[in-house]
């Protein structure tokens, strides 16, 4: 039922125009040093395995779960008040925000599927920090099986970081990004730790003296505050969590995601995750997957962690995140995030955003990656994007409002017509 439109119909850019020619002409080449440049993002997010070594996250055709489809042509006509005060349809919002793929699932049925600028249902797309939520679910499954204790110190699993900023942190601190580790997530500052870490994890060329490998880099981080205090978004915390999971389960992350999530939930296609020069998966943002499989993941979160009558992610893990203690909410409220997502919180590697119709569980990645899950309206939204810049508050807020408006419209009982 998908609608694949040319870029001239709203994707804000021509077909990528990168890596063209045999060999590619110099002015269209994309390299390790340039793949995050604005003009290269759209091509790179679909072809990252051609730039950075990647590990396969296998699906199993024998367990693939169908996504029932019934198109609702009215869904994207939902009206949205944008951050700038203007009004538009949800379709307008998605057309104006560099969308690559858009899926809407209502009560288990795929009601809208659209691709832009040459992306197709079988093509994986980088999801950036949506990866964090996937790793968080792996941690929840391991905790439920008794292999991981969130109350244990990080050093119980990874003693190598005893002398670093993680030395006195707990696994819970890492899960909720409330460590006191010195790490700046300032994407436009090339000296910020998030950009320095990219060199060690193989996302940029290594400079002389850089730690060779992400785990080695984590051991070098210092301390900027107390553990268990305010929420501070740190990608390094997820990489620390991934290291903990691998040690707890004695398996690499690509295999954990495949065996604990991808196969049980019924993924249709293999996913992949980039790895550093020593073979470590980039837990904080390295996963690429198809939009349909991300919709399946969102549906899993919608349905209390279950698929096909089987619990995959513990319902208690999701409930704990959806109904946290007041301390979790307060840790978020005292930060700059409160002005962007008022009333929100962060728990177990998920964002939570109050809406007019219940609380939305949101998986977010820079450059416009999003899975939106609202149990009150029984809706899942998936948006894959190629924003030229890492962050854009109007794009983010308008997208959240668009998905919220779609959910309200669908929940109100709009007619749904079956697809041919």
CSV table of C-alpha atoms in Angstrom, one decimal:
chain,number,residue,atom,x,y,z
A,1,UNK,CA,0.0,0.0,0.0
A,2,UNK,CA,3.0,2.3,0.1
A,3,UNK,CA,3.3,5.6,-1.7
A,4,UNK,CA,6.7,6.3,-3.1
A,5,UNK,CA,6.9,9.9,-4.2
A,6,UNK,CA,9.7,11.8,-6.0
A,7,UNK,CA,11.6,14.4,-4.0
A,8,UNK,CA,9.9,17.2,-6.0
A,9,UNK,CA,6.7,16.3,-4.1
A,10,UNK,CA,7.8,17.5,-0.7
A,11,UNK,CA,11.0,15.8,0.4
A,12,UNK,CA,12.9,19.1,0.3
A,13,UNK,CA,15.8,17.8,-1.8
A,14,UNK,CA,16.5,16.2,-5.2
A,15,UNK,CA,17.3,12.5,-5.3
A,16,UNK,CA,20.6,12.4,-3.4
A,17,UNK,CA,23.0,13.1,-6.3
A,18,UNK,CA,25.8,11.6,-4.3
A,19,UNK,CA,28.3,8.9,-5.3
A,20,UNK,CA,27.3,9.2,-9.0
A,21,UNK,CA,29.5,7.9,-11.8
A,22,UNK,CA,31.8,5.0,-12.3
A,23,UNK,CA,33.9,5.7,-10.3
A,24,UNK,CA,31.9,8.4,-8.5
A,25,UNK,CA,33.0,11.9,-9.5
A,26,UNK,CA,35.1,13.7,-6.9
A,27,UNK,CA,32.4,16.3,-6.2
A,28,UNK,CA,29.8,13.7,-5.4
A,29,UNK,CA,31.9,11.4,-3.2
A,30,UNK,CA,30.9,10.7,0.4
A,31,UNK,CA,33.7,9.6,2.8
A,32,UNK,CA,34.2,8.8,6.5
A,33,UNK,CA,35.1,12.5,7.0
A,34,UNK,CA,32.1,14.0,5.1
A,35,UNK,CA,29.1,11.7,5.5
A,36,UNK,CA,27.5,13.9,8.1
A,37,UNK,CA,27.8,17.0,6.0
A,38,UNK,CA,24.4,18.4,5.2
A,39,UNK,CA,24.5,17.7,1.5
A,40,UNK,CA,25.5,14.0,2.2
A,41,UNK,CA,23.2,13.1,5.0
A,42,UNK,CA,20.3,11.7,2.9
A,43,UNK,CA,22.6,9.4,0.9
A,44,UNK,CA,24.7,8.4,3.9
A,45,UNK,CA,21.8,7.4,6.1
A,46,UNK,CA,20.8,4.8,3.6
A,47,UNK,CA,24.3,3.5,2.8
A,48,UNK,CA,26.2,3.8,6.0
A,49,UNK,CA,27.4,0.2,5.8
A,50,UNK,CA,29.3,1.3,2.7
A,51,UNK,CA,31.3,3.8,4.7
A,52,UNK,CA,31.6,2.3,8.2
A,53,UNK,CA,32.0,-1.4,9.1
A,54,UNK,CA,28.7,-2.9,10.2
A,55,UNK,CA,27.4,-6.1,11.9
A,56,UNK,CA,24.2,-7.7,10.7
A,57,UNK,CA,21.3,-8.0,13.1
A,58,UNK,CA,19.5,-11.1,11.6
A,59,UNK,CA,15.8,-11.4,11.2
A,60,UNK,CA,14.2,-14.8,10.6
A,61,UNK,CA,11.8,-15.2,7.7
A,62,UNK,CA,10.1,-18.1,9.5
A,63,UNK,CA,9.0,-15.7,12.3
A,64,UNK,CA,8.1,-12.6,10.4
A,65,UNK,CA,4.8,-11.1,11.6
A,66,UNK,CA,2.5,-9.5,9.0
A,67,UNK,CA,1.6,-5.9,9.3
A,68,UNK,CA,-2.1,-5.8,8.4
A,69,UNK,CA,-2.9,-2.8,6.2
A,70,UNK,CA,-6.0,-0.7,5.6
A,71,UNK,CA,-5.4,2.8,4.1
A,72,UNK,CA,-7.0,5.8,5.7
A,73,UNK,CA,-6.7,8.6,3.2
A,74,UNK,CA,-8.0,11.1,5.8
A,75,UNK,CA,-5.3,10.4,8.5
A,76,UNK,CA,-2.7,13.0,7.3
A,77,UNK,CA,-5.4,15.7,6.9
A,78,UNK,CA,-5.4,16.1,10.6
A,79,UNK,CA,-4.8,19.8,11.5
A,80,UNK,CA,-1.7,20.9,13.4
A,81,UNK,CA,-0.8,24.1,15.0
A,82,UNK,CA,2.9,24.6,14.4
A,83,UNK,CA,5.4,26.0,16.8
A,84,UNK,CA,5.4,29.3,14.9
A,85,UNK,CA,1.6,29.6,15.4
A,86,UNK,CA,0.6,28.8,11.8
A,87,UNK,CA,-1.8,26.0,11.0
A,88,UNK,CA,-1.2,23.2,8.6
A,89,UNK,CA,-2.1,19.6,7.9
A,90,UNK,CA,0.0,16.7,9.2
A,91,UNK,CA,0.9,16.0,5.6
A,92,UNK,CA,2.3,19.5,5.2
A,93,UNK,CA,4.4,19.1,8.3
A,94,UNK,CA,6.0,15.9,7.0
A,95,UNK,CA,6.5,17.3,3.5
A,96,UNK,CA,8.4,20.3,5.0
A,97,UNK,CA,10.7,18.4,7.4
A,98,UNK,CA,13.0,16.3,5.1
A,99,UNK,CA,11.0,13.1,5.5
A,100,UNK,CA,12.4,9.9,4.0
A,101,UNK,CA,9.8,7.4,5.3
A,102,UNK,CA,6.5,7.8,7.1
A,103,UNK,CA,4.4,5.0,8.6
A,104,UNK,CA,1.3,5.2,10.8
A,105,UNK,CA,-0.1,2.2,12.6
A,106,UNK,CA,-3.5,2.4,14.4
A,107,UNK,CA,-4.6,-0.4,16.7
A,108,UNK,CA,-2.3,-2.8,14.9
A,109,UNK,CA,-3.2,-1.9,11.4
A,110,UNK,CA,-0.9,0.0,9.0
A,111,UNK,CA,-3.1,2.9,7.8
A,112,UNK,CA,-0.4,5.0,6.0
A,113,UNK,CA,2.9,4.2,4.4
A,114,UNK,CA,4.9,6.6,2.3
A,115,UNK,CA,8.4,6.9,1.1
A,116,UNK,CA,10.3,9.9,-0.3
A,117,UNK,CA,13.3,10.5,-2.6
A,118,UNK,CA,13.9,6.9,-3.6
A,119,UNK,CA,13.7,5.2,-0.2
A,120,UNK,CA,11.8,1.9,-0.4
A,121,UNK,CA,10.3,-0.5,2.1
A,122,UNK,CA,13.2,-2.9,1.9
A,123,UNK,CA,15.9,-0.3,2.4
A,124,UNK,CA,17.5,0.2,5.9
A,125,UNK,CA,17.9,3.7,7.2
A,126,UNK,CA,20.1,5.0,10.0
A,127,UNK,CA,18.0,5.6,13.1
A,128,UNK,CA,20.6,7.4,15.2
A,129,UNK,CA,19.5,7.5,18.8
A,130,UNK,CA,16.4,5.4,18.3
A,131,UNK,CA,19.1,2.8,18.8
A,132,UNK,CA,19.2,3.8,22.5
A,133,UNK,CA,15.6,2.6,23.0
A,134,UNK,CA,16.4,-0.7,21.4
A,135,UNK,CA,19.4,-1.2,23.7
A,136,UNK,CA,17.3,-0.1,26.6
A,137,UNK,CA,14.8,-2.9,25.8
A,138,UNK,CA,17.7,-5.4,25.7
A,139,UNK,CA,18.7,-4.3,29.1
A,140,UNK,CA,15.1,-4.8,30.4
A,141,UNK,CA,14.9,-8.3,29.0
A,142,UNK,CA,18.3,-9.2,30.6
A,143,UNK,CA,17.1,-7.7,33.9
A,144,UNK,CA,13.9,-9.8,33.8
A,145,UNK,CA,16.0,-12.9,33.2
A,146,UNK,CA,18.2,-12.2,36.2
A,147,UNK,CA,21.3,-11.5,34.2
A,148,UNK,CA,21.4,-7.8,34.9
A,149,UNK,CA,20.6,-5.9,38.1
A,150,UNK,CA,19.9,-2.1,37.6
A,151,UNK,CA,20.9,-1.4,41.2
A,152,UNK,CA,24.4,-2.9,40.8
A,153,UNK,CA,27.4,-0.6,40.3
A,154,UNK,CA,28.6,-0.3,36.8
A,155,UNK,CA,31.9,-1.7,37.9
A,156,UNK,CA,30.3,-5.0,38.9
A,157,UNK,CA,30.0,-5.7,35.1
A,158,UNK,CA,32.8,-3.6,33.7
A,159,UNK,CA,35.6,-3.2,36.3
A,160,UNK,CA,37.8,-1.5,33.6
A,161,UNK,CA,36.0,1.8,34.2
A,162,UNK,CA,36.7,2.0,38.0
A,163,UNK,CA,39.1,4.9,37.5
A,164,UNK,CA,36.7,6.9,35.2
A,165,UNK,CA,33.7,9.0,35.8
A,166,UNK,CA,31.6,5.8,35.7
A,167,UNK,CA,33.5,4.4,38.7
A,168,UNK,CA,30.8,5.2,41.3
A,169,UNK,CA,27.8,5.1,39.0
A,170,UNK,CA,25.0,2.5,39.1
A,171,UNK,CA,23.4,0.8,36.2
A,172,UNK,CA,20.2,2.7,37.0
A,173,UNK,CA,22.1,6.0,36.7
A,174,UNK,CA,23.2,4.9,33.2
A,175,UNK,CA,19.8,3.7,32.1
A,176,UNK,CA,18.2,7.1,33.0
A,177,UNK,CA,21.2,9.3,31.9
A,178,UNK,CA,21.7,10.6,35.4
A,179,UNK,CA,25.4,9.9,35.8
A,180,UNK,CA,27.8,12.7,36.7
A,181,UNK,CA,30.1,11.8,33.9
A,182,UNK,CA,31.7,14.8,32.1
A,183,UNK,CA,30.2,14.5,28.6
A,184,UNK,CA,28.8,17.3,26.4
A,185,UNK,CA,26.2,16.4,23.7
A,186,UNK,CA,26.8,19.6,21.8
A,187,UNK,CA,26.6,18.6,18.1
A,188,UNK,CA,27.8,21.9,16.7
A,189,UNK,CA,31.0,22.0,18.8
A,190,UNK,CA,33.7,19.8,17.3
A,191,UNK,CA,35.5,19.8,20.6
A,192,UNK,CA,32.6,18.5,22.6
A,193,UNK,CA,32.9,14.9,23.9
A,194,UNK,CA,30.2,13.7,21.6
A,195,UNK,CA,32.2,14.7,18.6
A,196,UNK,CA,35.5,13.5,20.0
A,197,UNK,CA,34.0,10.1,20.8
A,198,UNK,CA,32.9,9.8,17.2
A,199,UNK,CA,36.6,9.5,16.2
A,200,UNK,CA,37.2,6.6,18.6
A,201,UNK,CA,34.0,4.8,17.6
A,202,UNK,CA,34.9,5.0,13.9
A,203,UNK,CA,32.4,7.6,12.8
A,204,UNK,CA,35.2,10.1,11.9
A,205,UNK,CA,38.8,9.6,11.0
A,206,UNK,CA,41.0,8.9,14.1
A,207,UNK,CA,43.3,11.7,15.2
A,208,UNK,CA,46.7,11.1,16.7
A,209,UNK,CA,46.4,10.2,20.4
A,210,UNK,CA,42.7,9.3,20.2
A,211,UNK,CA,41.7,6.1,22.0
A,212,UNK,CA,41.3,3.4,19.4
A,213,UNK,CA,37.8,2.0,20.2
A,214,UNK,CA,34.7,3.2,21.9
A,215,UNK,CA,35.2,1.2,25.1
A,216,UNK,CA,38.7,2.5,25.5
A,217,UNK,CA,37.4,6.0,25.1
A,218,UNK,CA,34.8,5.5,27.9
A,219,UNK,CA,37.5,4.7,30.3
A,220,UNK,CA,39.0,8.1,29.8
A,221,UNK,CA,35.9,10.2,30.8
A,222,UNK,CA,36.0,12.2,34.0
A,223,UNK,CA,33.3,13.5,36.4
A,224,UNK,CA,31.3,16.7,36.2
A,225,UNK,CA,28.8,16.2,39.0
A,226,UNK,CA,27.1,13.7,41.3
A,227,UNK,CA,25.5,10.5,40.1
A,228,UNK,CA,21.7,10.2,40.4
A,229,UNK,CA,21.1,13.9,40.1
A,230,UNK,CA,19.6,15.8,37.2
A,231,UNK,CA,18.9,14.3,33.8
A,232,UNK,CA,21.6,15.1,31.2
A,233,UNK,CA,21.5,13.6,27.8
A,234,UNK,CA,24.7,11.7,27.2
A,235,UNK,CA,25.2,9.2,24.4
A,236,UNK,CA,28.2,7.8,26.3
A,237,UNK,CA,25.8,6.5,28.9
A,238,UNK,CA,24.1,4.3,26.4
A,239,UNK,CA,27.4,3.0,25.1
A,240,UNK,CA,28.3,2.2,28.7
A,241,UNK,CA,24.9,0.4,29.0
A,242,UNK,CA,25.7,-1.6,25.9
A,243,UNK,CA,29.0,-2.7,27.3
A,244,UNK,CA,27.3,-3.7,30.5
A,245,UNK,CA,24.7,-5.8,28.6
A,246,UNK,CA,27.4,-7.5,26.6
A,247,UNK,CA,29.3,-8.5,29.7
A,248,UNK,CA,26.1,-9.6,31.5
A,249,UNK,CA,25.0,-11.8,28.7
A,250,UNK,CA,28.4,-12.7,27.3
A,251,UNK,CA,27.1,-11.9,23.8
A,252,UNK,CA,27.7,-9.0,21.4
A,253,UNK,CA,25.0,-6.5,21.0
A,254,UNK,CA,24.1,-7.4,17.3
A,255,UNK,CA,23.3,-10.9,18.5
A,256,UNK,CA,21.4,-9.7,21.6
A,257,UNK,CA,19.1,-7.5,19.5
A,258,UNK,CA,18.5,-10.3,17.0
A,259,UNK,CA,17.8,-13.0,19.5
A,260,UNK,CA,15.9,-11.0,22.2
A,261,UNK,CA,14.0,-8.5,20.0
A,262,UNK,CA,14.3,-8.7,16.2
A,263,UNK,CA,13.4,-12.4,15.7
A,264,UNK,CA,10.8,-12.7,18.5
A,265,UNK,CA,8.9,-9.6,17.5
A,266,UNK,CA,8.7,-10.8,13.9
A,267,UNK,CA,11.0,-8.5,12.0
A,268,UNK,CA,10.9,-8.8,8.2
A,269,UNK,CA,14.4,-7.6,7.3
A,270,UNK,CA,17.8,-7.8,8.8
A,271,UNK,CA,19.0,-4.7,10.6
A,272,UNK,CA,22.6,-3.7,11.0
A,273,UNK,CA,24.7,-1.8,13.5
A,274,UNK,CA,28.0,0.0,12.8
A,275,UNK,CA,31.1,-1.1,14.8
A,276,UNK,CA,34.4,0.5,15.7
A,277,UNK,CA,37.8,-0.6,14.6
A,278,UNK,CA,38.0,-3.4,17.2
A,279,UNK,CA,34.5,-4.7,16.4
A,280,UNK,CA,32.4,-3.0,19.1
A,281,UNK,CA,28.8,-2.1,18.2
A,282,UNK,CA,27.9,1.6,18.4
A,283,UNK,CA,25.1,1.2,20.9
A,284,UNK,CA,24.1,4.9,21.1
A,285,UNK,CA,23.1,5.5,17.5
A,286,UNK,CA,24.6,2.9,15.0
A,287,UNK,CA,21.5,0.9,14.1
A,288,UNK,CA,19.9,1.0,10.6
A,289,UNK,CA,16.6,-0.7,10.0
A,290,UNK,CA,13.6,-0.6,7.7
A,291,UNK,CA,10.7,1.6,8.5
A,292,UNK,CA,8.3,-1.4,8.6
A,293,UNK,CA,10.4,-3.2,11.2
A,294,UNK,CA,10.6,0.0,13.3
A,295,UNK,CA,6.8,0.0,13.1
A,296,UNK,CA,6.8,-3.5,14.5
A,297,UNK,CA,9.0,-2.4,17.3
A,298,UNK,CA,6.7,0.5,18.0
A,299,UNK,CA,3.7,-1.9,18.0
A,300,UNK,CA,5.6,-4.1,20.5
A,301,UNK,CA,5.9,-1.1,22.8
A,302,UNK,CA,2.2,-0.2,22.3
A,303,UNK,CA,1.1,-3.7,23.3
A,304,UNK,CA,2.8,-3.9,26.7
A,305,UNK,CA,6.0,-5.5,25.2
A,306,UNK,CA,4.1,-8.5,23.7
A,307,UNK,CA,3.7,-9.9,20.1
A,308,UNK,CA,1.8,-12.9,19.0
A,309,UNK,CA,0.6,-13.5,22.6
A,310,UNK,CA,4.1,-13.7,23.9
A,311,UNK,CA,5.8,-11.2,26.2
A,312,UNK,CA,9.1,-10.1,24.7
A,313,UNK,CA,9.9,-6.9,26.5
A,314,UNK,CA,8.7,-7.2,30.2
A,315,UNK,CA,5.5,-5.2,30.7
A,316,UNK,CA,6.8,-4.3,34.1
A,317,UNK,CA,9.9,-2.6,32.5
A,318,UNK,CA,7.7,-0.5,30.3
A,319,UNK,CA,5.2,0.3,33.1
A,320,UNK,CA,8.0,1.4,35.3
A,321,UNK,CA,9.1,3.9,32.6
A,322,UNK,CA,5.6,5.1,31.9
A,323,UNK,CA,4.8,5.6,35.6
A,324,UNK,CA,8.1,6.7,37.2
A,325,UNK,CA,8.7,8.1,40.6
A,326,UNK,CA,8.5,11.9,41.2
A,327,UNK,CA,12.3,11.9,41.4
A,328,UNK,CA,12.6,11.0,37.7
A,329,UNK,CA,10.2,13.7,36.7
A,330,UNK,CA,12.0,16.3,38.9
A,331,UNK,CA,15.4,15.3,37.4
A,332,UNK,CA,14.0,16.3,33.9
A,333,UNK,CA,12.1,19.4,35.1
A,334,UNK,CA,15.2,21.3,36.2
A,335,UNK,CA,16.9,21.0,32.8
A,336,UNK,CA,16.6,22.9,29.5
A,337,UNK,CA,14.6,20.0,28.1
A,338,UNK,CA,11.6,21.1,30.1
A,339,UNK,CA,11.0,24.2,27.9
A,340,UNK,CA,11.0,22.0,24.8
A,341,UNK,CA,9.0,19.0,26.2
A,342,UNK,CA,7.1,20.4,29.2
A,343,UNK,CA,6.0,17.8,31.7
A,344,UNK,CA,8.2,15.2,30.1
A,345,UNK,CA,10.7,12.7,31.5
A,346,UNK,CA,13.4,10.2,30.5
A,347,UNK,CA,13.5,6.6,31.8
A,348,UNK,CA,14.9,3.4,30.6
A,349,UNK,CA,16.3,5.0,27.4
A,350,UNK,CA,12.8,6.4,26.4
A,351,UNK,CA,11.5,9.9,26.2
A,352,UNK,CA,8.0,10.6,27.5
A,353,UNK,CA,5.9,13.5,26.4
A,354,UNK,CA,2.4,14.4,27.9
A,355,UNK,CA,-0.2,15.1,25.3
A,356,UNK,CA,-3.9,16.1,25.2
A,357,UNK,CA,-4.6,12.4,24.8
A,358,UNK,CA,-2.4,10.5,27.2
A,359,UNK,CA,1.4,10.2,27.4
A,360,UNK,CA,3.5,9.5,24.3
A,361,UNK,CA,6.4,7.2,24.6
A,362,UNK,CA,9.0,8.5,22.1
A,363,UNK,CA,12.2,7.1,20.6
A,364,UNK,CA,14.3,10.0,19.2
A,365,UNK,CA,17.3,10.3,17.0
A,366,UNK,CA,19.1,13.4,15.6
A,367,UNK,CA,18.4,14.5,12.1
A,368,UNK,CA,14.7,13.7,12.5
A,369,UNK,CA,14.4,10.0,13.5
A,370,UNK,CA,11.3,9.2,15.6
A,371,UNK,CA,9.1,6.4,16.8
A,372,UNK,CA,5.9,7.8,18.4
A,373,UNK,CA,3.8,5.5,20.6
A,374,UNK,CA,0.6,6.6,22.3
A,375,UNK,CA,-1.4,3.9,24.1
A,376,UNK,CA,-4.4,6.2,24.7
A,377,UNK,CA,-5.0,6.6,20.9
A,378,UNK,CA,-3.6,3.2,20.0
A,379,UNK,CA,-1.2,4.8,17.5
A,380,UNK,CA,2.3,4.2,16.4
A,381,UNK,CA,4.1,6.7,14.1
A,382,UNK,CA,7.5,6.2,12.4
A,383,UNK,CA,9.3,9.0,10.7
A,384,UNK,CA,12.8,8.6,9.2
A,385,UNK,CA,14.4,11.8,8.0
A,386,UNK,CA,17.4,13.6,6.7
A,387,UNK,CA,17.4,16.9,8.4
A,388,UNK,CA,20.5,18.8,7.2
A,389,UNK,CA,21.3,19.7,10.9
A,390,UNK,CA,21.4,17.4,13.9
A,391,UNK,CA,18.8,19.3,15.9
A,392,UNK,CA,15.9,21.5,14.9
A,393,UNK,CA,13.4,22.3,17.6
A,394,UNK,CA,10.5,23.5,15.3
A,395,UNK,CA,10.8,20.4,13.2
A,396,UNK,CA,10.8,18.2,16.4
A,397,UNK,CA,7.8,19.9,18.0
A,398,UNK,CA,5.8,20.1,14.8
A,399,UNK,CA,6.4,16.4,14.2
A,400,UNK,CA,5.2,15.5,17.7
A,401,UNK,CA,2.1,17.6,17.2
A,402,UNK,CA,1.4,16.1,13.8
A,403,UNK,CA,1.6,12.5,15.2
A,404,UNK,CA,-0.6,13.6,18.1
A,405,UNK,CA,-3.2,15.1,15.8
A,406,UNK,CA,-3.2,12.0,13.6
A,407,UNK,CA,-3.7,9.8,16.7
A,408,UNK,CA,-6.6,12.0,17.9
A,409,UNK,CA,-8.3,11.8,14.4
A,410,UNK,CA,-7.9,8.1,14.2
A,411,UNK,CA,-9.1,7.5,17.7
A,412,UNK,CA,-12.2,9.5,17.0
A,413,UNK,CA,-13.4,6.8,14.6
A,414,UNK,CA,-12.6,8.1,11.1
A,415,UNK,CA,-13.7,5.6,8.4
A,416,UNK,CA,-10.9,3.3,7.3
A,417,UNK,CA,-11.1,1.8,3.8
A,418,UNK,CA,-9.4,-1.5,3.0
A,419,UNK,CA,-6.4,-1.4,0.5
A,420,UNK,CA,-6.5,-3.4,-2.6
